[in-house]
Short mmCIF file of C-alpha atoms in Angstrom, two decimals:
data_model
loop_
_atom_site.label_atom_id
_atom_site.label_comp_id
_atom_site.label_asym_id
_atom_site.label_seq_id
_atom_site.Cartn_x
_atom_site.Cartn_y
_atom_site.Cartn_z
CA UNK A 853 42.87 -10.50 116.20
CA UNK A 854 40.28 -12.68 117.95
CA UNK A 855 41.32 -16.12 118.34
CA UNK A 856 45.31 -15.49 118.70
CA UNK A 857 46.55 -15.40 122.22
CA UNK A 858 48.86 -12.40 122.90
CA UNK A 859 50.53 -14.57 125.45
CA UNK A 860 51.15 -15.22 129.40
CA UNK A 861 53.13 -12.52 129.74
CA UNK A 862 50.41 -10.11 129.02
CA UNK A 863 48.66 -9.21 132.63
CA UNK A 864 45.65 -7.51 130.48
CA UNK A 865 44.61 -9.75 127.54
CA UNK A 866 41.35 -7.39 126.95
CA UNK A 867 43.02 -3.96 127.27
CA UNK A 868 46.05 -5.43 125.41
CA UNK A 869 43.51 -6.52 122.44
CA UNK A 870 41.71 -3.10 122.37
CA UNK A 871 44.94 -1.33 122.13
CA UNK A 872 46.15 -3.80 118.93
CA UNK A 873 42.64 -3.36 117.95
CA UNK A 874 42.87 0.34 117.85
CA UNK A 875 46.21 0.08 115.84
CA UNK A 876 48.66 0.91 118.71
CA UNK A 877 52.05 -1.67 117.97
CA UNK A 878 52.88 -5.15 119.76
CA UNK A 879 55.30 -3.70 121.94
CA UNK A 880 53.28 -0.33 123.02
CA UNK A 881 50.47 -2.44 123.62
CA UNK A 882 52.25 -4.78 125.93
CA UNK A 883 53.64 -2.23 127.96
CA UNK A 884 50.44 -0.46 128.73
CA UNK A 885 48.79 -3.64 129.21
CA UNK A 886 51.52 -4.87 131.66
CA UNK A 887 51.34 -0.93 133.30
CA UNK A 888 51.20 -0.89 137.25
CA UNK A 889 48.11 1.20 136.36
CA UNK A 890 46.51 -1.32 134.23
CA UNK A 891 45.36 -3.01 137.41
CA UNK A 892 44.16 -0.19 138.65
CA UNK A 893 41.19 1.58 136.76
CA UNK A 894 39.94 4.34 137.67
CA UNK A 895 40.56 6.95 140.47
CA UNK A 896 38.87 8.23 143.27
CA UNK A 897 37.26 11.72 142.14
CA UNK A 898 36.79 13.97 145.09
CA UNK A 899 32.84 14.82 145.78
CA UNK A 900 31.89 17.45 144.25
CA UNK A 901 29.63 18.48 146.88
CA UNK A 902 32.49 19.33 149.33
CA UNK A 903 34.02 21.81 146.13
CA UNK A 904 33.55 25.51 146.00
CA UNK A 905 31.15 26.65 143.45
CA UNK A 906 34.02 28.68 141.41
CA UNK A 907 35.92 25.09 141.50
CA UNK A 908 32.83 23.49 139.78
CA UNK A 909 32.17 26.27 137.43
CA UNK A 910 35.77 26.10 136.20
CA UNK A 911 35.68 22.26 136.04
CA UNK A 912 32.51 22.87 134.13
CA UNK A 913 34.71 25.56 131.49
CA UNK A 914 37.23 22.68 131.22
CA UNK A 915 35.05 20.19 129.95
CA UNK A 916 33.15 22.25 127.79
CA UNK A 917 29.10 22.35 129.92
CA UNK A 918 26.94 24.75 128.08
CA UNK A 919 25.22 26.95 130.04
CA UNK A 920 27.20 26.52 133.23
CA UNK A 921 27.27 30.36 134.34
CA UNK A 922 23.53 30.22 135.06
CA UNK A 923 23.71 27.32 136.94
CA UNK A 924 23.73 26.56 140.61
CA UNK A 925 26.07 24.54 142.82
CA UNK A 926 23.72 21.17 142.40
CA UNK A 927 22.82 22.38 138.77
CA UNK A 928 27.01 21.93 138.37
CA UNK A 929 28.07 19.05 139.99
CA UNK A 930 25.47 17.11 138.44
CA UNK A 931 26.01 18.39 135.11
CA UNK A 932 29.73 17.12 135.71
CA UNK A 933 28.80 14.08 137.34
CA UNK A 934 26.44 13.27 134.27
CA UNK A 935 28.60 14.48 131.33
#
């Protein structure tokens, strides 16, 4: 769709085109687009250094870190900082 404006209404042309882009409708893409959190991106992750290891390792389970019962507090949080 390059070339075709989606139009002033749309607060975020470029998230709105990778949604159309991605096959998601007109309308769906213009609310997400236009989404309080569209101007917003991105939270604020809590430091994993001030977590308990047990938090880590089970952070670790969730997103699937190989070898994450060996590993130490530092071996963790930068495996899930880097992942």
């Amino acid at each position: 769709m390059p070339g075709k404006s989606p139009g002033p209404q749309i607060k975020d042309k470029d998230q709105y085109e990778a949604l159309r882009d991605k096959g998601y409708s007109k309308q769906k893409s213009a609310r997400i687009a236009n989404s309080p959190g569209a101007e917003k991106r991105g939270g604020k992750a809590g430091d994993y250094d001030d977590r308990a290891k047990q938090d880590l390792y089970q952070e670790a389970k969730k997103v699937g870190i190989k070898g994450r019962s060996n590993m130490t507090k530092q071996e963790l949080s930068h495996a899930l900082r880097n992942n």
